[in-house]
Amino acid sequence: MVNFIFNLIIIFSVALQPTTQNIEKAFLQNSPRILYSLFSSESSINISLPEPIYFSDQVSNEQAFFLFRKVFSSFTTLEFYPEEEFPLPAESQSLIFKARWSFKNNKTNDQHPTHIFFYLINEKLKNSWKIIEIKAEKI
């Protein structure tokens, strides 16, 4: 039984790692297109971002793309890194990926460090991890 659980954790970790790496890549490259590919198309995306962005709403994956296109054009990512090497999913089909995101306001050059959380679900039909919620908090 222990071997089965360990193997299950390894399988989920291997499947999850490209997703978390792509989230990191999307923020470091300020690329809404990469992020869009990680949004669930089966459910709405809950997004809550602190000042100076000031956004909190439930949106479609397309609306989330346009939101992050605007965010990435107005705010440049200075750093983005996972707070854990990679999250190990439990037996459930969802998990929270936590990272540190620091960005600069392109107009004022003010820097804003945040903790950002991504709620991911495993969409079984597509056999891939998808984002259904993003929440950031100022540090």
Short mmCIF file of N, CA and C in Angstrom, two decimals:
data_model
loop_
_atom_site.label_atom_id
_atom_site.label_comp_id
_atom_site.label_asym_id
_atom_site.label_seq_id
_atom_site.Cartn_x
_atom_site.Cartn_y
_atom_site.Cartn_z
N MET A 1 0.82 -1.19 0.00
CA MET A 1 0.00 0.00 0.00
C MET A 1 0.87 1.26 0.00
N VAL A 2 1.93 1.25 0.79
CA VAL A 2 2.83 2.41 0.85
C VAL A 2 3.48 2.64 -0.51
N ASN A 3 3.91 1.56 -1.18
CA ASN A 3 4.49 1.69 -2.51
C ASN A 3 3.50 2.29 -3.50
N PHE A 4 2.25 1.87 -3.42
CA PHE A 4 1.22 2.40 -4.32
C PHE A 4 1.05 3.90 -4.12
N ILE A 5 0.94 4.34 -2.89
CA ILE A 5 0.78 5.77 -2.59
C ILE A 5 2.01 6.54 -3.03
N PHE A 6 3.19 6.01 -2.77
CA PHE A 6 4.43 6.68 -3.20
C PHE A 6 4.47 6.80 -4.71
N ASN A 7 4.13 5.73 -5.43
CA ASN A 7 4.11 5.76 -6.89
C ASN A 7 3.08 6.76 -7.42
N LEU A 8 1.94 6.83 -6.76
CA LEU A 8 0.91 7.78 -7.16
C LEU A 8 1.40 9.22 -6.99
N ILE A 9 2.07 9.50 -5.90
CA ILE A 9 2.63 10.84 -5.66
C ILE A 9 3.68 11.17 -6.72
N ILE A 10 4.52 10.24 -7.06
CA ILE A 10 5.54 10.46 -8.09
C ILE A 10 4.89 10.75 -9.45
N ILE A 11 3.87 9.97 -9.81
CA ILE A 11 3.19 10.17 -11.09
C ILE A 11 2.55 11.55 -11.14
N PHE A 12 1.85 11.95 -10.07
CA PHE A 12 1.23 13.28 -10.04
C PHE A 12 2.28 14.37 -10.08
N SER A 13 3.40 14.18 -9.39
CA SER A 13 4.45 15.20 -9.37
C SER A 13 5.06 15.39 -10.75
N VAL A 14 5.30 14.31 -11.46
CA VAL A 14 5.86 14.39 -12.80
C VAL A 14 4.88 15.09 -13.74
N ALA A 15 3.58 14.79 -13.61
CA ALA A 15 2.57 15.43 -14.46
C ALA A 15 2.38 16.89 -14.10
N LEU A 16 2.56 17.23 -12.83
CA LEU A 16 2.34 18.59 -12.36
C LEU A 16 3.52 19.51 -12.66
N GLN A 17 4.72 18.99 -12.65
CA GLN A 17 5.91 19.83 -12.80
C GLN A 17 5.90 20.71 -14.06
N PRO A 18 5.53 20.21 -15.24
CA PRO A 18 5.48 21.12 -16.40
C PRO A 18 4.49 22.27 -16.20
N THR A 19 3.39 22.02 -15.50
CA THR A 19 2.41 23.08 -15.26
C THR A 19 3.01 24.18 -14.40
N THR A 20 3.65 23.80 -13.30
CA THR A 20 4.23 24.82 -12.41
C THR A 20 5.39 25.54 -13.10
N GLN A 21 6.15 24.83 -13.91
CA GLN A 21 7.22 25.48 -14.67
C GLN A 21 6.67 26.46 -15.69
N ASN A 22 5.54 26.12 -16.31
CA ASN A 22 4.92 27.02 -17.28
C ASN A 22 4.30 28.25 -16.60
N ILE A 23 3.78 28.08 -15.40
CA ILE A 23 3.30 29.25 -14.65
C ILE A 23 4.47 30.19 -14.38
N GLU A 24 5.57 29.64 -13.92
CA GLU A 24 6.77 30.45 -13.65
C GLU A 24 7.25 31.13 -14.93
N LYS A 25 7.29 30.41 -16.02
CA LYS A 25 7.73 30.94 -17.31
C LYS A 25 6.81 32.08 -17.78
N ALA A 26 5.49 31.91 -17.61
CA ALA A 26 4.52 32.93 -18.03
C ALA A 26 4.78 34.24 -17.30
N PHE A 27 5.04 34.17 -16.01
CA PHE A 27 5.26 35.39 -15.24
C PHE A 27 6.64 36.00 -15.54
N LEU A 28 7.66 35.17 -15.63
CA LEU A 28 9.00 35.70 -15.91
C LEU A 28 9.10 36.31 -17.30
N GLN A 29 8.34 35.79 -18.25
CA GLN A 29 8.36 36.32 -19.61
C GLN A 29 7.22 37.31 -19.86
N ASN A 30 6.44 37.60 -18.81
CA ASN A 30 5.28 38.48 -18.94
C ASN A 30 4.41 38.05 -20.13
N SER A 31 4.10 36.77 -20.18
CA SER A 31 3.41 36.19 -21.33
C SER A 31 2.00 35.72 -20.96
N PRO A 32 0.98 36.50 -21.33
CA PRO A 32 -0.38 36.04 -21.07
C PRO A 32 -0.77 34.82 -21.91
N ARG A 33 -0.12 34.64 -23.04
CA ARG A 33 -0.42 33.50 -23.91
C ARG A 33 -0.07 32.17 -23.22
N ILE A 34 1.08 32.12 -22.56
CA ILE A 34 1.47 30.90 -21.84
C ILE A 34 0.48 30.66 -20.71
N LEU A 35 0.14 31.72 -19.99
CA LEU A 35 -0.79 31.59 -18.87
C LEU A 35 -2.16 31.13 -19.36
N TYR A 36 -2.61 31.67 -20.48
CA TYR A 36 -3.90 31.29 -21.05
C TYR A 36 -3.98 29.78 -21.29
N SER A 37 -2.90 29.19 -21.74
CA SER A 37 -2.91 27.74 -22.02
C SER A 37 -3.08 26.92 -20.74
N LEU A 38 -2.89 27.55 -19.59
CA LEU A 38 -3.01 26.85 -18.31
C LEU A 38 -4.35 27.08 -17.63
N PHE A 39 -5.17 27.99 -18.18
CA PHE A 39 -6.48 28.25 -17.60
C PHE A 39 -7.46 27.15 -17.98
N SER A 40 -8.33 26.81 -17.05
CA SER A 40 -9.38 25.85 -17.34
C SER A 40 -10.37 26.46 -18.32
N SER A 41 -10.76 25.68 -19.30
CA SER A 41 -11.81 26.12 -20.21
C SER A 41 -13.16 25.54 -19.77
N GLU A 42 -13.12 24.71 -18.74
CA GLU A 42 -14.33 24.05 -18.26
C GLU A 42 -15.01 24.79 -17.12
N SER A 43 -14.32 25.75 -16.53
CA SER A 43 -14.91 26.51 -15.43
C SER A 43 -14.38 27.94 -15.45
N SER A 44 -15.05 28.79 -14.70
CA SER A 44 -14.59 30.17 -14.63
C SER A 44 -13.33 30.24 -13.77
N ILE A 45 -12.61 31.35 -13.90
CA ILE A 45 -11.36 31.57 -13.16
C ILE A 45 -11.63 32.68 -12.14
N ASN A 46 -11.41 32.39 -10.88
CA ASN A 46 -11.52 33.41 -9.84
C ASN A 46 -10.15 34.09 -9.71
N ILE A 47 -10.13 35.41 -9.83
CA ILE A 47 -8.88 36.15 -9.76
C ILE A 47 -9.02 37.28 -8.77
N SER A 48 -8.06 37.37 -7.87
CA SER A 48 -8.03 38.44 -6.87
C SER A 48 -6.60 38.95 -6.76
N LEU A 49 -6.38 40.19 -7.21
CA LEU A 49 -5.05 40.79 -7.21
C LEU A 49 -5.07 42.08 -6.40
N PRO A 50 -4.05 42.32 -5.57
CA PRO A 50 -4.04 43.48 -4.68
C PRO A 50 -3.64 44.76 -5.41
N GLU A 51 -3.60 45.85 -4.65
CA GLU A 51 -3.13 47.12 -5.21
C GLU A 51 -1.70 46.95 -5.70
N PRO A 52 -1.29 47.59 -6.69
CA PRO A 52 -1.94 48.64 -7.46
C PRO A 52 -2.79 48.12 -8.61
N ILE A 53 -2.96 46.80 -8.72
CA ILE A 53 -3.75 46.24 -9.81
C ILE A 53 -5.25 46.34 -9.49
N TYR A 54 -5.60 46.08 -8.26
CA TYR A 54 -7.00 46.17 -7.82
C TYR A 54 -7.97 45.41 -8.71
N PHE A 55 -7.93 44.11 -8.65
CA PHE A 55 -8.88 43.33 -9.44
C PHE A 55 -9.36 42.16 -8.61
N SER A 56 -10.66 41.92 -8.62
CA SER A 56 -11.24 40.76 -7.97
C SER A 56 -12.55 40.42 -8.66
N ASP A 57 -12.58 39.28 -9.34
CA ASP A 57 -13.79 38.88 -10.05
C ASP A 57 -13.64 37.44 -10.53
N GLN A 58 -14.76 36.92 -11.02
CA GLN A 58 -14.80 35.60 -11.62
C GLN A 58 -14.92 35.82 -13.13
N VAL A 59 -13.99 35.28 -13.90
CA VAL A 59 -13.94 35.56 -15.34
C VAL A 59 -13.77 34.27 -16.14
N SER A 60 -14.01 34.37 -17.44
CA SER A 60 -13.75 33.23 -18.33
C SER A 60 -12.25 33.15 -18.60
N ASN A 61 -11.83 32.07 -19.23
CA ASN A 61 -10.41 31.95 -19.56
C ASN A 61 -9.98 33.02 -20.56
N GLU A 62 -10.87 33.41 -21.48
CA GLU A 62 -10.53 34.48 -22.43
C GLU A 62 -10.40 35.83 -21.73
N GLN A 63 -11.32 36.12 -20.81
CA GLN A 63 -11.25 37.37 -20.06
C GLN A 63 -9.98 37.41 -19.19
N ALA A 64 -9.61 36.27 -18.63
CA ALA A 64 -8.38 36.19 -17.83
C ALA A 64 -7.16 36.48 -18.71
N PHE A 65 -7.18 35.99 -19.95
CA PHE A 65 -6.09 36.29 -20.88
C PHE A 65 -5.95 37.80 -21.08
N PHE A 66 -7.08 38.47 -21.37
CA PHE A 66 -7.03 39.92 -21.61
C PHE A 66 -6.63 40.69 -20.34
N LEU A 67 -7.08 40.21 -19.19
CA LEU A 67 -6.68 40.84 -17.93
C LEU A 67 -5.16 40.76 -17.76
N PHE A 68 -4.59 39.56 -17.93
CA PHE A 68 -3.15 39.42 -17.74
C PHE A 68 -2.35 40.08 -18.86
N ARG A 69 -2.93 40.21 -20.02
CA ARG A 69 -2.25 40.98 -21.06
C ARG A 69 -2.09 42.44 -20.61
N LYS A 70 -3.13 42.98 -20.01
CA LYS A 70 -3.06 44.34 -19.49
C LYS A 70 -2.13 44.43 -18.29
N VAL A 71 -2.22 43.46 -17.38
CA VAL A 71 -1.34 43.45 -16.20
C VAL A 71 0.12 43.39 -16.63
N PHE A 72 0.46 42.47 -17.50
CA PHE A 72 1.86 42.31 -17.91
C PHE A 72 2.37 43.49 -18.74
N SER A 73 1.48 44.24 -19.38
CA SER A 73 1.94 45.42 -20.12
C SER A 73 2.13 46.62 -19.19
N SER A 74 1.45 46.62 -18.05
CA SER A 74 1.55 47.74 -17.10
C SER A 74 2.52 47.48 -15.96
N PHE A 75 2.76 46.20 -15.68
CA PHE A 75 3.61 45.81 -14.55
C PHE A 75 4.60 44.75 -15.02
N THR A 76 5.87 45.01 -14.82
CA THR A 76 6.91 44.08 -15.25
C THR A 76 7.33 43.19 -14.08
N THR A 77 7.37 41.89 -14.33
CA THR A 77 7.80 40.96 -13.30
C THR A 77 9.29 41.12 -13.04
N LEU A 78 9.62 41.30 -11.76
CA LEU A 78 11.02 41.39 -11.35
C LEU A 78 11.53 40.02 -10.90
N GLU A 79 10.67 39.29 -10.20
CA GLU A 79 11.04 37.94 -9.78
C GLU A 79 9.78 37.11 -9.61
N PHE A 80 9.92 35.84 -9.86
CA PHE A 80 8.84 34.88 -9.64
C PHE A 80 9.50 33.56 -9.34
N TYR A 81 9.20 33.00 -8.18
CA TYR A 81 9.74 31.68 -7.87
C TYR A 81 8.82 30.94 -6.91
N PRO A 82 8.74 29.64 -7.08
CA PRO A 82 7.92 28.82 -6.19
C PRO A 82 8.44 28.89 -4.77
N GLU A 83 7.54 28.85 -3.81
CA GLU A 83 7.95 28.84 -2.42
C GLU A 83 8.26 27.43 -1.95
N GLU A 84 7.92 26.46 -2.77
CA GLU A 84 8.27 25.06 -2.52
C GLU A 84 8.92 24.56 -3.80
N GLU A 85 9.75 23.53 -3.70
CA GLU A 85 10.39 23.03 -4.92
C GLU A 85 9.33 22.63 -5.93
N PHE A 86 8.38 21.83 -5.54
CA PHE A 86 7.17 21.56 -6.31
C PHE A 86 6.17 20.96 -5.34
N PRO A 87 4.90 21.30 -5.49
CA PRO A 87 3.90 20.78 -4.57
C PRO A 87 3.63 19.31 -4.84
N LEU A 88 3.47 18.56 -3.79
CA LEU A 88 3.12 17.15 -3.92
C LEU A 88 1.62 17.00 -3.71
N PRO A 89 0.89 16.65 -4.73
CA PRO A 89 -0.55 16.54 -4.58
C PRO A 89 -0.93 15.36 -3.70
N ALA A 90 -1.97 15.55 -2.95
CA ALA A 90 -2.51 14.45 -2.17
C ALA A 90 -3.36 13.59 -3.10
N GLU A 91 -4.17 12.73 -2.54
CA GLU A 91 -5.00 11.87 -3.38
C GLU A 91 -6.08 12.66 -4.10
N SER A 92 -6.34 13.87 -3.64
CA SER A 92 -7.38 14.68 -4.29
C SER A 92 -6.92 15.10 -5.68
N GLN A 93 -7.84 15.66 -6.41
CA GLN A 93 -7.57 16.09 -7.77
C GLN A 93 -7.32 17.59 -7.85
N SER A 94 -6.93 18.20 -6.72
CA SER A 94 -6.67 19.63 -6.71
C SER A 94 -5.55 19.94 -5.73
N LEU A 95 -4.92 21.08 -5.93
CA LEU A 95 -3.86 21.51 -5.03
C LEU A 95 -3.62 23.00 -5.18
N ILE A 96 -2.85 23.56 -4.24
CA ILE A 96 -2.51 24.98 -4.28
C ILE A 96 -1.00 25.09 -4.50
N PHE A 97 -0.63 25.86 -5.52
CA PHE A 97 0.76 26.15 -5.84
C PHE A 97 1.04 27.57 -5.37
N LYS A 98 2.01 27.72 -4.48
CA LYS A 98 2.32 29.03 -3.90
C LYS A 98 3.67 29.52 -4.41
N ALA A 99 3.71 30.82 -4.76
CA ALA A 99 4.95 31.41 -5.26
C ALA A 99 5.10 32.83 -4.74
N ARG A 100 6.27 33.36 -4.93
CA ARG A 100 6.52 34.77 -4.63
C ARG A 100 6.62 35.49 -5.98
N TRP A 101 5.86 36.56 -6.11
CA TRP A 101 5.84 37.36 -7.33
C TRP A 101 6.13 38.80 -6.95
N SER A 102 7.17 39.33 -7.52
CA SER A 102 7.52 40.73 -7.30
C SER A 102 7.47 41.41 -8.66
N PHE A 103 6.76 42.54 -8.70
CA PHE A 103 6.62 43.24 -9.97
C PHE A 103 6.80 44.74 -9.76
N LYS A 104 7.04 45.42 -10.86
CA LYS A 104 7.28 46.87 -10.86
C LYS A 104 6.21 47.54 -11.68
N ASN A 105 5.69 48.65 -11.15
CA ASN A 105 4.74 49.47 -11.89
C ASN A 105 5.55 50.23 -12.94
N ASN A 106 5.22 50.05 -14.21
CA ASN A 106 6.00 50.67 -15.29
C ASN A 106 5.90 52.19 -15.32
N LYS A 107 4.85 52.75 -14.73
CA LYS A 107 4.69 54.21 -14.72
C LYS A 107 5.46 54.86 -13.58
N THR A 108 5.44 54.21 -12.40
CA THR A 108 6.02 54.84 -11.21
C THR A 108 7.34 54.20 -10.76
N ASN A 109 7.65 53.03 -11.31
CA ASN A 109 8.81 52.23 -10.91
C ASN A 109 8.72 51.70 -9.48
N ASP A 110 7.55 51.82 -8.84
CA ASP A 110 7.36 51.24 -7.51
C ASP A 110 7.38 49.72 -7.62
N GLN A 111 7.99 49.08 -6.61
CA GLN A 111 8.06 47.62 -6.59
C GLN A 111 7.02 47.07 -5.63
N HIS A 112 6.44 45.93 -5.99
CA HIS A 112 5.37 45.33 -5.20
C HIS A 112 5.62 43.83 -5.02
N PRO A 113 6.13 43.42 -3.87
CA PRO A 113 6.29 41.98 -3.60
C PRO A 113 4.97 41.37 -3.12
N THR A 114 4.63 40.20 -3.64
CA THR A 114 3.40 39.51 -3.24
C THR A 114 3.65 38.02 -3.09
N HIS A 115 2.74 37.40 -2.35
CA HIS A 115 2.61 35.95 -2.40
C HIS A 115 1.46 35.69 -3.35
N ILE A 116 1.62 34.75 -4.25
CA ILE A 116 0.57 34.44 -5.20
C ILE A 116 0.26 32.95 -5.13
N PHE A 117 -1.03 32.65 -5.13
CA PHE A 117 -1.50 31.29 -4.98
C PHE A 117 -2.30 30.90 -6.21
N PHE A 118 -2.03 29.71 -6.72
CA PHE A 118 -2.75 29.17 -7.88
C PHE A 118 -3.47 27.91 -7.42
N TYR A 119 -4.79 27.92 -7.57
CA TYR A 119 -5.56 26.73 -7.25
C TYR A 119 -5.69 25.93 -8.55
N LEU A 120 -5.14 24.73 -8.54
CA LEU A 120 -5.08 23.89 -9.73
C LEU A 120 -5.97 22.67 -9.56
N ILE A 121 -6.61 22.29 -10.65
CA ILE A 121 -7.38 21.04 -10.65
C ILE A 121 -6.85 20.16 -11.78
N ASN A 122 -7.00 18.87 -11.57
CA ASN A 122 -6.60 17.92 -12.60
C ASN A 122 -7.83 17.62 -13.44
N GLU A 123 -7.85 18.13 -14.66
CA GLU A 123 -8.97 17.86 -15.57
C GLU A 123 -8.75 16.48 -16.17
N LYS A 124 -9.51 15.53 -15.69
CA LYS A 124 -9.30 14.13 -16.04
C LYS A 124 -9.41 13.86 -17.54
N LEU A 125 -10.38 14.49 -18.20
CA LEU A 125 -10.55 14.22 -19.64
C LEU A 125 -9.33 14.66 -20.44
N LYS A 126 -8.71 15.74 -20.01
CA LYS A 126 -7.52 16.24 -20.71
C LYS A 126 -6.24 15.75 -20.06
N ASN A 127 -6.37 15.12 -18.89
CA ASN A 127 -5.24 14.63 -18.12
C ASN A 127 -4.17 15.71 -17.94
N SER A 128 -4.62 16.90 -17.51
CA SER A 128 -3.68 18.00 -17.30
C SER A 128 -4.16 18.86 -16.14
N TRP A 129 -3.22 19.55 -15.52
CA TRP A 129 -3.51 20.45 -14.42
C TRP A 129 -3.86 21.82 -14.98
N LYS A 130 -4.96 22.39 -14.52
CA LYS A 130 -5.45 23.67 -15.00
C LYS A 130 -5.71 24.62 -13.84
N ILE A 131 -5.51 25.91 -14.09
CA ILE A 131 -5.73 26.95 -13.09
C ILE A 131 -7.21 27.31 -13.06
N ILE A 132 -7.80 27.32 -11.84
CA ILE A 132 -9.18 27.80 -11.71
C ILE A 132 -9.26 28.98 -10.73
N GLU A 133 -8.16 29.29 -10.07
CA GLU A 133 -8.16 30.46 -9.18
C GLU A 133 -6.75 31.00 -9.01
N ILE A 134 -6.64 32.32 -8.98
CA ILE A 134 -5.38 33.01 -8.71
C ILE A 134 -5.67 34.07 -7.65
N LYS A 135 -4.90 34.01 -6.58
CA LYS A 135 -5.07 35.01 -5.52
C LYS A 135 -3.69 35.48 -5.11
N ALA A 136 -3.52 36.80 -5.06
CA ALA A 136 -2.24 37.37 -4.63
C ALA A 136 -2.48 38.26 -3.41
N GLU A 137 -1.48 38.29 -2.52
CA GLU A 137 -1.52 39.11 -1.32
C GLU A 137 -0.21 39.85 -1.19
N LYS A 138 -0.28 41.11 -0.80
CA LYS A 138 0.94 41.87 -0.58
C LYS A 138 1.70 41.28 0.60
N ILE A 139 3.00 41.32 0.50
CA ILE A 139 3.85 40.83 1.60
C ILE A 139 4.07 41.97 2.58
#
